[in-house]
Amino acid sequence: MAEPTVRMSGIVLSSLMFQHLNSDSDVEGLILGESRFEEQVTISDTQSDHIHIEEIYNIQKHIACQKLQNFYNSVGEVDQDAIKRILADNKQESVIGWYRQRRNTDQQMALREKIVHENLKSVLSNPHMIFLLLTPSKLTSPGSTHRTEYAAFISRSRQVINVPVLVNNLGLLEQVAYCKVSALCSAVGYNLTMKKHRSEFFSSNGLLRDVNEVNKMSDSLQSELQKACEDVEKSERLLEALQADVSDLRRRVREKSQLNVLFLSADADDLPVEPKRNLLLHDAVRALFTCGPLFQSQTLTLDAFPVLDFSHSPEHSANTATEILNPETQSSEQPVSELHPGRTVSRKRLIEFQVGREHKRMKT
Amino acid sequence: MSPEVALHRISPELRPLLCSVVRNGRVGLDSTNCLRVTDLKTGCTSLTPGPCCDRFKLHIPYAGETLKWDIIFNARYPELPPDFIFGEDAEFLPEPSELPHLVQWDAGNSECLLQLVKELIQQYHHYQCQRLRESSRLLFEYDSLLEDPNYGRNMEIYAGRKNSWTGEFSARFLLKLPVDFSNIPIYLLKDTTLDPGEDVALLSVSFEDAEATQVFPKLYLSPSIEQGVVEYDAEGFTKLTLLLMWKDFCFLVHVDLPLYFPRDQPTLTFQSVYHFTNSGQLYSQVQKTYPYSPRWDGNEMAKRAKAYFKSFIPQFQEGAFANGKL
């Protein structure tokens, strides 16, 4: 089934509107252009061939009538002579329809318009004609904004079908619209110029002369581009490999430095897995207490205090004995702690304790 | 919009045409409703000084509906005939040759537009009758009425659109009932300037489906008739009270249709408007045995009843005077 489409350039639409704007009544006239039928076959994997017929009306020009009801009478009978007078030098074959502009009315064909349309089709022997209707109206009550609705109508089996009008370059831009609509120009000067210079650009088969050269250049460009892509790919792969090598080397260096650190720390202590020691403290304790009678003692008092054992330290034994026997001689020379040179060992108390203990022993 | 306002705003050259439409525009069976004009607009530019309206919407009562047609003139070309847009009836395409006042349009004849509208309504009626062919049952009903000389030329048909949900087709018949109103007593009009129009009784029958299984009748009485009818059962149409006058003697007649009418005879109760009984009720007499036959059609029954009234009223009047108190 044919789906009609009506196309019009913005220039023609604005020209129509301008004509009505400057008229104090409804206006009407004839529309010139071309109409064609295109058969489109859609092939898909899911369904069989689908044939789609597209009916395209291309409005290119309009001729205004000097007054209303110029080419028809009160019952819509069309006067062919009047049509010819209106057309003047234009060809009757280029008439694809007629138009009317009426203010403040609905976007519907009126009674006489339908009758005129049918009669025009038969008079011009063209079953495919359109009726273009423009209906301006006030959008706001003060009249600051006006609106013009426009639509085309075709009649099939005495049924009127509303066909939307597409204005070229207005609204959504369709690539198809650009390609399909060929703006035929009827100007004589234009046609003469084209005929004169055509052979310089077109070959005998109708194609542009330089098309082949351009195609070759395009192929060369494509191959150069291909090569450049390959070079880029190679360099990228090389770069990737180098980066991998660098990462590997860094990892090995890091591991090696870690091992070195570990080895160094293991030689110093000879106990690679033992925890670190406070060597100074260790020396001090050893110095102070290794031969000390307190640590050598294996005897405890009743109060669980160890009894000093002097047998393992002769030096200390002598000093200690002296101090026990002569407690008065202890006062001026206080033994200095090896750990804290500023401190003195409080032996006085120890001695008194020892005397007390000895005393206790003696008693018991 | 009142007629005066419409006439004030219309373009002066078109005023006579519109004047006859809004003042004398009674078309169709329902002559009580006039043609109305709304949505007056202009085809001139907004800078044109008024009055310059030359297009409007005409409201036409038809078969219980109101048709809204756009009528388009051109103020700058007042001699040209108008064009019409038939609202929702976009498929209505009358034959121009059947519109004599369009073929011979005379802008100087103030009645031309009104006559053209009447011709269009007639064509519209034919168009609606054609649409009845979608339902054989409704077409049968229509053909039956067409054959009856009482209704043949006094019918308006409106074939509604199919219900988009159920796909059902509906129709409405508006019939002018052949009733003799000559004996309706004179009554006073509340508004003396308002022309009550012709006495008419219209029956509207709505068929809600194509098989005529759901039928809804409705009775319309012109104002003058409604004045004569005191009251009636508007749903079941089983009761009717008439105020009649015979030789300056006014009385009420109550007509009660029994359940099995027409097999059973209606009851007629005559009631005086002047006389009371001892119990304070209006003096009345009930008649159940007057001449009657269930085989009579409605008109015959009404005719015979009317004849009976004439014969019985003198006797009733005497009884009222003798037995009733004023």
XYZ file of C-alpha atoms in Angstrom:
690
model
C 0.000 0.000 0.000
C 1.340 3.422 -0.936
C 2.260 5.751 1.822
C 2.106 9.316 0.612
C 4.595 11.937 1.605
C 4.404 15.596 0.753
C 7.559 17.654 0.780
C 7.951 21.330 0.400
C 10.832 23.733 0.687
C 10.804 26.429 3.304
C 10.829 29.049 0.589
C 7.552 27.842 -0.874
C 5.890 27.599 2.534
C 6.970 31.068 3.548
C 5.862 32.396 0.179
C 2.406 30.924 0.731
C 2.172 32.397 4.190
C 3.345 35.758 2.922
C 0.672 35.760 0.271
C -2.094 35.089 2.792
C -0.712 37.568 5.262
C -1.155 40.285 2.704
C -4.704 39.296 1.881
C -7.853 40.246 3.733
C -9.707 37.084 2.846
C -9.152 33.412 2.083
C -6.772 32.742 -0.775
C -6.341 29.811 -3.095
C -4.313 28.750 -6.094
C -2.559 25.938 -7.904
C 0.456 23.915 -6.798
C 3.191 22.894 -9.197
C 5.835 20.282 -8.653
C 6.448 16.644 -9.272
C 5.039 13.438 -7.946
C 6.707 10.084 -8.182
C 6.219 6.576 -6.932
C 9.074 4.528 -5.600
C 8.995 0.870 -4.908
C 11.189 -0.264 -2.065
C 11.855 -3.901 -1.496
C 12.989 -4.856 1.956
C 14.755 -8.164 2.269
C 15.403 -9.656 5.671
C 16.191 -13.048 7.136
C 13.076 -13.115 9.238
C 10.450 -12.434 6.650
C 9.847 -12.656 2.986
C 10.308 -9.760 0.649
C 8.356 -6.738 1.716
C 7.413 -4.325 -1.005
C 6.823 -0.836 0.167
C 5.506 1.763 -2.219
C 6.321 5.316 -1.402
C 4.317 8.096 -2.985
C 6.221 11.359 -2.935
C 4.810 14.748 -3.807
C 7.353 17.487 -4.106
C 5.866 20.977 -4.033
C 8.097 23.390 -5.898
C 5.945 26.346 -6.797
C 2.511 27.857 -6.289
C 0.413 30.128 -8.454
C -2.056 32.343 -6.613
C -5.483 33.051 -8.005
C -6.432 36.680 -8.321
C -9.736 36.095 -6.609
C -11.716 33.343 -4.940
C -13.737 30.867 -6.904
C -11.714 31.719 -9.984
C -11.651 28.312 -11.621
C -14.812 26.699 -10.255
C -18.449 27.632 -9.593
C -20.727 27.436 -6.563
C -21.194 23.657 -6.855
C -17.510 22.950 -7.471
C -17.507 22.401 -11.220
C -14.028 23.169 -12.546
C -13.455 25.354 -15.575
C -10.496 24.041 -17.545
C -10.069 27.245 -19.499
C -9.769 29.154 -16.323
C -7.056 26.717 -15.209
C -5.122 27.378 -18.384
C -5.358 31.108 -17.923
C -4.062 30.798 -14.396
C -1.214 28.550 -15.471
C -0.156 30.901 -18.268
C 3.208 29.573 -19.506
C 3.420 26.760 -16.990
C 2.710 23.268 -18.135
C -0.463 21.622 -17.094
C 1.464 18.417 -16.356
C 3.353 20.174 -13.601
C 0.153 20.802 -11.660
C 0.111 18.376 -8.745
C -2.683 19.965 -6.757
C -4.173 23.132 -5.414
C -4.216 24.993 -2.138
C -6.416 27.145 0.004
C -5.665 29.286 3.008
C -8.496 30.199 5.364
C -8.227 31.842 8.735
C -9.853 30.614 11.945
C -11.238 27.371 10.588
C -10.636 23.717 11.277
C -8.025 21.619 9.525
C -10.629 19.757 7.545
C -11.661 19.838 3.948
C -14.929 21.636 3.435
C -17.780 20.418 1.246
C -17.018 22.413 -1.864
C -13.277 21.843 -1.516
C -13.874 18.096 -1.690
C -16.042 18.476 -4.764
C -13.547 20.804 -6.476
C -10.727 18.413 -5.687
C -12.504 15.476 -7.299
C -13.440 17.536 -10.343
C -9.916 18.898 -10.693
C -8.549 15.368 -10.763
C -10.841 14.422 -13.593
C -10.369 17.654 -15.561
C -6.565 17.449 -15.421
C -6.641 13.664 -15.820
C -4.437 13.186 -12.819
C -5.756 10.816 -10.173
C -2.911 11.737 -7.838
C -3.436 15.254 -6.715
C -3.051 16.924 -3.377
C -4.940 19.664 -1.627
C -2.834 21.841 0.629
C -4.687 23.567 3.431
C -3.253 26.294 5.625
C -5.305 27.582 8.540
C -3.809 30.511 10.438
C -5.379 31.503 13.713
C -4.696 33.659 16.736
C -2.994 31.752 19.494
C -3.328 34.453 22.129
C -6.303 36.703 22.622
C -4.373 39.976 22.200
C -3.108 38.636 18.901
C 0.566 38.738 19.794
C 1.104 35.176 18.617
C -0.412 33.543 15.600
C -0.280 29.945 14.522
C -0.493 28.440 11.075
C -1.400 24.796 10.747
C -0.825 23.158 7.423
C -1.543 19.752 6.017
C -2.094 18.080 2.711
C -5.043 15.918 1.747
C -5.438 13.288 -0.892
C -8.592 11.451 -1.795
C -8.824 7.737 -2.434
C -12.164 6.071 -3.119
C -13.913 9.231 -1.994
C -12.117 9.002 1.334
C -10.039 11.955 2.328
C -6.669 11.148 3.868
C -4.658 13.673 5.812
C -0.999 13.652 4.800
C 1.561 15.508 6.888
C 3.713 18.001 5.066
C 7.447 17.795 5.574
C 9.348 20.979 5.097
C 12.877 20.366 3.870
C 15.542 21.290 6.375
C 12.936 22.082 8.985
C 12.785 19.842 11.996
C 14.567 16.528 12.047
C 17.092 16.374 9.304
C 16.893 13.183 7.362
C 19.841 12.144 5.300
C 17.431 10.500 2.934
C 15.651 13.789 2.360
C 18.814 15.402 1.218
C 19.693 12.620 -1.143
C 16.327 11.890 -2.636
C 14.911 15.290 -3.217
C 16.386 16.626 -6.384
C 15.712 20.292 -6.745
C 14.879 20.537 -10.373
C 15.331 23.971 -11.713
C 13.241 25.078 -14.626
C 15.219 28.238 -15.322
C 16.345 28.393 -18.951
C 19.664 30.079 -18.187
C 20.564 27.394 -15.714
C 19.897 24.612 -18.205
C 21.975 26.331 -20.917
C 24.948 26.731 -18.597
C 24.783 23.121 -17.547
C 24.731 21.972 -21.151
C 27.689 24.155 -22.051
C 30.037 23.052 -19.279
C 28.830 19.566 -18.607
C 31.411 17.822 -20.801
C 34.263 19.310 -18.746
C 33.161 17.468 -15.651
C 31.230 14.465 -16.812
C 32.353 11.614 -18.985
C 30.189 10.163 -21.710
C 28.625 7.631 -19.382
C 27.376 10.372 -17.116
C 29.936 9.910 -14.330
C 32.267 12.597 -13.091
C 35.652 12.426 -14.824
C 37.772 12.508 -11.748
C 35.835 9.948 -9.860
C 38.279 7.150 -10.737
C 41.287 9.258 -9.794
C 39.694 10.135 -6.516
C 38.953 6.487 -5.877
C 42.581 5.568 -6.549
C 43.801 8.258 -4.230
C 41.443 6.956 -1.617
C 42.879 3.442 -2.012
C 46.439 4.751 -1.636
C 45.518 6.608 1.461
C 43.965 3.487 2.853
C 47.127 1.439 2.269
C 49.337 4.123 3.849
C 47.043 4.194 6.783
C 47.300 0.445 7.026
C 51.064 0.626 7.125
C 51.071 3.268 9.777
C 48.792 1.120 11.850
C 51.140 -1.818 11.558
C 54.125 0.296 12.645
C 52.245 1.552 15.610
C 51.337 -1.956 16.566
C 54.936 -3.092 16.440
C 56.220 -0.243 18.523
C 53.509 -0.830 21.038
C 54.410 -4.470 21.377
C 58.094 -3.606 21.790
C 57.248 -1.095 24.426
C 55.195 -3.650 26.255
C 58.082 -6.118 26.264
C 60.523 -3.516 27.516
C 58.214 -2.582 30.306
C 57.975 -6.190 31.328
C 61.756 -6.470 31.407
C 62.091 -3.374 33.504
C 59.571 -4.671 35.997
C 61.394 -7.937 36.242
C 64.716 -6.288 36.841
C 63.311 -4.050 39.507
C 61.865 -7.022 41.269
C 65.158 -8.834 41.245
C 67.020 -5.818 42.537
C 64.561 -5.470 45.333
C 64.893 -9.076 46.326
C 68.608 -8.869 46.255
C 68.768 -5.837 48.493
C 66.529 -7.536 50.975
C 68.754 -10.541 51.089
C 71.810 -8.398 51.637
C 70.244 -6.728 54.579
C 69.383 -10.019 56.085
C 72.841 -11.410 55.584
C 74.443 -8.394 57.203
C 72.302 -8.612 60.271
C 72.956 -12.375 60.611
C 76.927 -11.955 60.732
C 76.851 -9.448 63.545
C 74.940 -11.576 66.063
C 75.594 -15.096 64.827
C 72.057 -15.806 65.623
C 70.269 -14.914 62.565
C 66.903 -15.932 63.879
C 67.211 -14.825 67.468
C 65.604 -11.655 68.618
C 67.695 -8.560 69.155
C 69.421 -8.036 72.518
C 70.124 -5.060 74.651
C 73.845 -5.712 74.827
C 74.626 -2.876 77.200
C 72.087 -4.037 79.706
C 73.352 -7.536 79.367
C 76.892 -6.442 80.118
C 75.810 -4.399 83.034
C 73.826 -7.141 84.645
C 76.617 -9.585 84.118
C 79.075 -7.214 85.571
C 77.013 -6.525 88.596
C 75.385 -9.740 89.399
C 77.125 -12.623 87.727
C 79.479 -13.162 90.699
C 77.222 -11.473 93.142
C 76.513 -13.439 96.299
C 72.808 -12.822 95.847
C 72.732 -14.711 92.568
C 75.076 -17.432 93.816
C 72.981 -18.060 96.888
C 71.021 -21.210 97.181
C 69.829 -20.553 100.739
C 66.618 -18.730 101.672
C 65.570 -17.273 105.022
C 62.287 -18.018 106.626
C 60.938 -14.943 104.945
C 61.963 -16.339 101.545
C 64.847 -13.987 101.131
C 68.020 -15.434 99.673
C 71.107 -15.640 101.907
C 74.171 -14.143 100.309
C 76.746 -16.633 99.159
C 80.250 -15.191 99.029
C 82.087 -18.335 98.203
C 82.199 -17.707 94.438
C 83.622 -14.234 94.656
C 86.826 -13.898 96.650
C 87.206 -10.212 96.025
C 83.778 -9.536 97.140
C 84.187 -11.905 100.010
C 87.063 -9.922 101.393
C 85.369 -6.637 101.099
C 82.194 -7.910 102.480
C 83.815 -9.508 105.429
C 85.563 -6.321 106.260
C 82.364 -4.407 106.116
C 80.589 -6.906 108.316
C 83.255 -6.874 110.907
C 83.661 -3.127 110.783
C 80.482 -1.460 110.025
C 81.980 1.958 111.085
C 84.403 1.921 108.214
C 81.653 1.775 105.645
C 80.427 5.296 105.905
C 82.857 7.277 103.776
C 83.457 4.901 101.015
C 80.193 3.865 99.689
C 80.446 1.286 96.902
C 79.332 2.791 93.627
C 76.956 0.987 91.479
C 78.407 -0.040 88.201
C 75.081 0.467 86.586
C 74.523 3.908 87.933
C 77.737 5.574 88.860
C 75.751 8.339 90.529
C 74.208 5.928 92.953
C 75.641 4.126 95.880
C 74.734 0.666 96.851
C 72.807 0.666 100.097
C 74.780 -1.966 101.825
C 74.242 -0.438 105.153
C 70.850 -1.779 105.367
C 71.992 -5.134 104.141
C 74.718 -5.304 106.680
C 72.298 -4.453 109.488
C 70.015 -7.066 108.219
C 72.758 -9.597 108.103
C 73.788 -8.735 111.648
C 70.217 -9.087 112.707
C 69.968 -12.389 111.093
C 73.161 -13.605 112.461
C 71.817 -12.492 115.707
C 68.693 -14.439 115.152
C 70.617 -17.471 114.191
C 72.691 -17.247 117.242
C 69.662 -17.050 119.365
C 68.090 -20.037 117.767
C -24.544 33.770 22.077
C -27.829 35.620 21.687
C -29.098 36.337 18.172
C -28.607 40.051 18.704
C -24.954 39.647 19.591
C -24.376 37.415 16.580
C -26.047 39.876 14.274
C -24.037 42.713 15.686
C -20.716 40.991 15.054
C -21.398 39.579 11.613
C -20.194 41.445 8.549
C -22.914 43.885 7.415
C -23.188 42.317 3.963
C -23.934 38.942 5.495
C -26.271 40.162 8.180
C -29.548 39.595 6.310
C -28.646 35.984 5.642
C -27.849 35.315 9.265
C -30.871 37.212 10.477
C -33.342 34.802 8.920
C -31.397 31.886 10.341
C -31.381 33.064 13.951
C -34.866 34.569 13.913
C -36.812 32.142 11.771
C -34.528 29.173 12.016
C -36.821 26.357 13.014
C -35.926 23.252 11.107
C -36.749 19.620 11.445
C -39.390 17.913 13.563
C -38.402 19.624 16.769
C -39.613 23.095 15.905
C -39.400 24.144 19.524
C -35.628 24.384 19.281
C -34.218 27.130 17.152
C -31.001 27.181 15.211
C -28.189 28.674 17.247
C -25.035 30.457 16.169
C -21.762 30.313 18.093
C -18.004 30.797 17.533
C -18.259 33.789 15.267
C -14.855 34.417 13.674
C -13.384 36.306 10.787
C -11.378 35.414 7.700
C -9.926 38.909 7.580
C -6.653 39.929 9.136
C -6.671 40.904 12.789
C -6.043 44.510 11.757
C -9.325 44.761 9.896
C -11.818 46.851 11.860
C -15.069 45.140 12.787
C -17.731 44.015 12.432
C -16.211 41.599 9.954
C -17.093 38.125 11.165
C -17.855 35.845 8.279
C -17.682 32.297 9.636
C -19.475 30.621 12.483
C -20.734 27.376 13.935
C -24.402 26.539 13.437
C -26.119 24.301 15.993
C -28.923 22.265 14.456
C -31.309 20.066 16.476
C -31.748 16.774 14.709
C -33.112 13.467 15.959
C -32.409 14.396 19.543
C -28.815 15.322 18.722
C -27.294 18.695 17.999
C -25.332 18.920 14.797
C -22.524 21.453 14.778
C -21.706 22.601 11.278
C -19.145 25.222 10.310
C -20.364 27.734 7.777
C -17.642 29.696 6.008
C -18.271 32.912 4.104
C -15.810 35.549 2.985
C -16.551 39.104 4.053
C -14.581 40.462 1.087
C -16.625 38.320 -1.280
C -20.155 38.380 0.200
C -21.716 37.402 -3.096
C -20.068 33.967 -3.007
C -21.932 31.003 -1.503
C -20.702 29.599 1.789
C -18.805 26.398 2.314
C -19.604 23.840 4.998
C -17.661 21.583 7.345
C -19.890 18.923 8.878
C -18.050 18.377 12.112
C -17.645 14.732 12.995
C -19.619 13.651 9.932
C -16.630 14.055 7.668
C -17.976 11.349 5.362
C -21.191 13.204 4.681
C -20.919 14.373 1.083
C -24.238 15.585 -0.302
C -24.843 15.723 -3.992
C -24.651 19.375 -5.093
C -27.444 18.876 -7.611
C -29.759 18.073 -4.685
C -29.083 21.502 -3.213
C -30.997 23.934 -5.403
C -30.225 26.930 -3.227
C -26.536 26.199 -3.627
C -26.801 25.726 -7.368
C -28.661 29.006 -7.639
C -27.095 30.837 -4.798
C -28.540 34.312 -4.420
C -26.787 36.419 -1.838
C -29.520 39.033 -2.181
C -32.163 36.601 -0.936
C -32.100 36.692 2.848
C -33.784 33.282 3.026
C -31.208 31.618 0.812
C -28.952 30.414 3.598
C -31.812 29.068 5.684
C -33.233 27.201 2.732
C -29.827 25.797 1.885
C -29.449 24.568 5.474
C -32.817 22.836 5.255
C -31.795 21.142 2.031
C -28.570 19.996 3.625
C -30.476 18.570 6.593
C -32.646 16.645 4.222
C -29.556 15.229 2.526
C -28.130 14.480 5.929
C -31.250 12.513 6.762
C -30.777 10.404 3.622
C -27.158 9.888 4.570
C -28.130 8.623 8.033
C -30.762 6.325 6.600
C -28.113 4.853 4.338
C -25.959 4.147 7.343
C -28.776 2.078 8.860
C -27.896 -0.604 6.353
C -25.175 -1.709 8.720
C -27.900 -3.261 10.856
C -30.590 -5.343 9.199
C -32.763 -5.207 12.280
C -32.746 -1.441 12.500
C -33.251 -1.172 8.780
C -36.333 -3.332 9.138
C -37.690 -1.059 11.858
C -37.075 1.939 9.678
C -38.709 0.400 6.622
C -41.760 -0.538 8.680
C -42.186 3.014 9.852
C -41.562 4.329 6.379
C -44.493 2.384 5.050
C -46.804 3.900 7.619
C -48.186 7.123 6.174
C -48.421 8.626 9.656
C -44.667 8.381 10.199
C -43.152 8.064 6.738
C -42.422 11.716 6.288
C -42.235 12.640 9.935
C -39.091 10.858 10.983
C -35.524 11.830 11.755
C -32.921 9.108 11.901
C -29.548 9.301 13.537
C -27.295 6.293 13.130
C -24.667 6.614 15.826
C -21.106 5.654 15.560
C -19.948 2.257 16.579
C -18.874 2.001 20.172
C -15.119 1.768 20.061
C -15.120 -0.684 22.969
C -17.905 -3.025 22.075
C -18.097 -2.399 18.363
C -21.832 -1.951 18.736
C -23.861 0.194 16.455
C -26.640 2.348 17.871
C -29.363 4.506 16.397
C -32.096 6.909 17.366
C -35.443 7.453 15.694
C -37.338 10.662 16.316
C -40.976 10.370 15.319
C -43.610 13.003 15.160
C -46.777 11.503 16.640
C -49.934 12.104 14.598
C -51.996 13.667 17.385
C -54.918 16.055 17.037
C -54.333 18.978 19.381
C -57.281 21.062 18.304
C -59.157 20.491 21.539
C -56.346 21.612 23.779
C -57.838 24.479 25.807
C -56.457 27.965 25.647
C -53.792 28.619 28.226
C -51.807 31.585 29.366
C -48.168 31.913 28.421
C -45.707 32.993 31.048
C -43.571 34.801 28.515
C -45.748 36.436 25.916
C -42.794 37.352 23.732
C -41.749 33.752 23.381
C -43.337 31.944 20.528
C -44.239 28.473 21.829
C -44.161 27.127 18.316
C -46.222 24.440 16.776
C -48.007 21.926 18.951
C -46.096 18.735 18.591
C -45.592 15.449 20.356
C -42.349 13.684 19.535
C -41.362 10.180 20.413
C -37.646 9.453 20.613
C -36.697 5.793 20.433
C -33.077 4.908 21.139
C -31.681 1.578 20.060
C -28.557 0.878 22.032
C -27.474 -2.077 19.917
C -27.818 -3.286 16.390
C -30.207 -6.100 17.325
C -32.616 -3.695 19.043
C -32.535 -5.656 22.278
C -32.236 -2.497 24.337
C -34.787 0.112 23.404
C -35.391 3.325 25.313
C -38.421 5.459 24.390
C -38.836 9.026 25.445
C -41.719 11.416 24.859
C -41.285 15.093 24.097
C -44.218 17.439 24.212
C -44.205 20.984 22.940
C -44.808 23.596 25.621
C -48.408 24.138 24.645
C -49.140 20.439 24.943
C -47.360 20.254 28.233
C -49.673 22.955 29.435
C -52.660 20.766 28.566
C -51.231 17.659 30.100
C -51.279 18.004 33.826
C -48.979 15.099 34.420
C -47.992 11.770 32.965
C -45.843 8.833 33.776
C -42.649 9.676 31.931
C -41.076 6.264 32.447
C -43.712 3.627 32.041
C -46.277 5.841 30.279
C -49.077 4.105 32.216
C -50.762 7.184 33.620
C -51.922 10.390 32.088
C -53.922 13.291 33.451
C -55.519 15.748 31.055
C -57.136 19.069 31.747
C -60.045 19.456 29.323
C -62.796 21.935 28.809
C -66.267 21.464 27.427
C -68.546 24.424 27.110
C -66.674 26.392 29.713
C -66.713 23.432 32.040
C -63.176 22.368 32.970
C -62.508 18.910 34.222
C -59.699 16.448 34.692
C -59.475 13.039 33.072
C -57.116 10.482 34.571
C -56.200 7.654 32.240
C -54.701 4.590 33.880
C -53.333 1.806 31.709
C -53.527 -1.564 33.440
C -50.734 -4.064 33.567
C -52.086 -6.140 30.713
C -53.026 -3.289 28.444
C -54.241 -3.483 25.689
C -55.931 -6.712 26.680
C -57.418 -4.980 29.666
C -59.256 -1.762 29.244
C -57.792 1.500 30.630
C -59.594 3.119 33.518
C -60.962 6.619 32.970
C -61.534 8.800 36.014
C -63.397 12.041 35.490
C -62.818 14.686 38.084
C -64.417 18.096 38.463
C -62.158 21.019 39.274
C -64.992 22.907 41.000
C -66.900 20.416 43.112
C -66.023 18.585 46.279
C -67.564 15.606 47.987
C -68.600 15.540 51.609
C -65.242 14.105 52.510
C -63.441 17.043 50.953
C -62.193 15.265 47.846
C -62.785 16.476 44.323
C -65.943 15.061 42.873
C -65.060 12.232 40.497
C -66.532 9.339 38.593
C -64.685 6.229 37.437
C -65.535 4.616 34.131
C -64.358 1.131 33.210
C -67.026 -0.023 30.815
C -66.927 2.415 27.979
C -66.667 1.291 24.340
C -63.258 -0.326 23.858
C -61.504 -2.981 21.814
C -57.953 -4.241 22.250
C -57.708 -4.599 18.508
C -57.786 -0.861 17.936
C -54.522 0.869 17.364
C -53.446 3.767 19.528
C -54.981 6.446 17.355
C -58.278 4.614 17.138
C -58.343 4.213 20.884
C -57.690 7.914 21.371
C -60.374 8.794 18.832
C -62.963 6.567 20.451
C -62.026 7.850 23.886
C -62.463 11.393 22.709
C -65.906 10.510 21.334
C -66.805 8.922 24.640
C -65.707 12.014 26.526
C -68.053 14.109 24.462
C -70.967 11.816 25.173
C -70.273 11.371 28.867
C -69.299 14.874 29.946
C -72.850 16.344 30.070
C -73.902 13.502 32.339
C -70.804 13.975 34.509
C -71.373 17.693 34.747
C -74.941 17.178 35.954
C -73.778 14.730 38.538
C -71.083 17.104 39.743
C -73.537 19.917 40.172
C -76.091 17.670 41.826
C -73.830 15.783 44.209
C -70.866 18.027 44.722
C -70.277 21.187 46.641
C -68.582 24.203 45.181
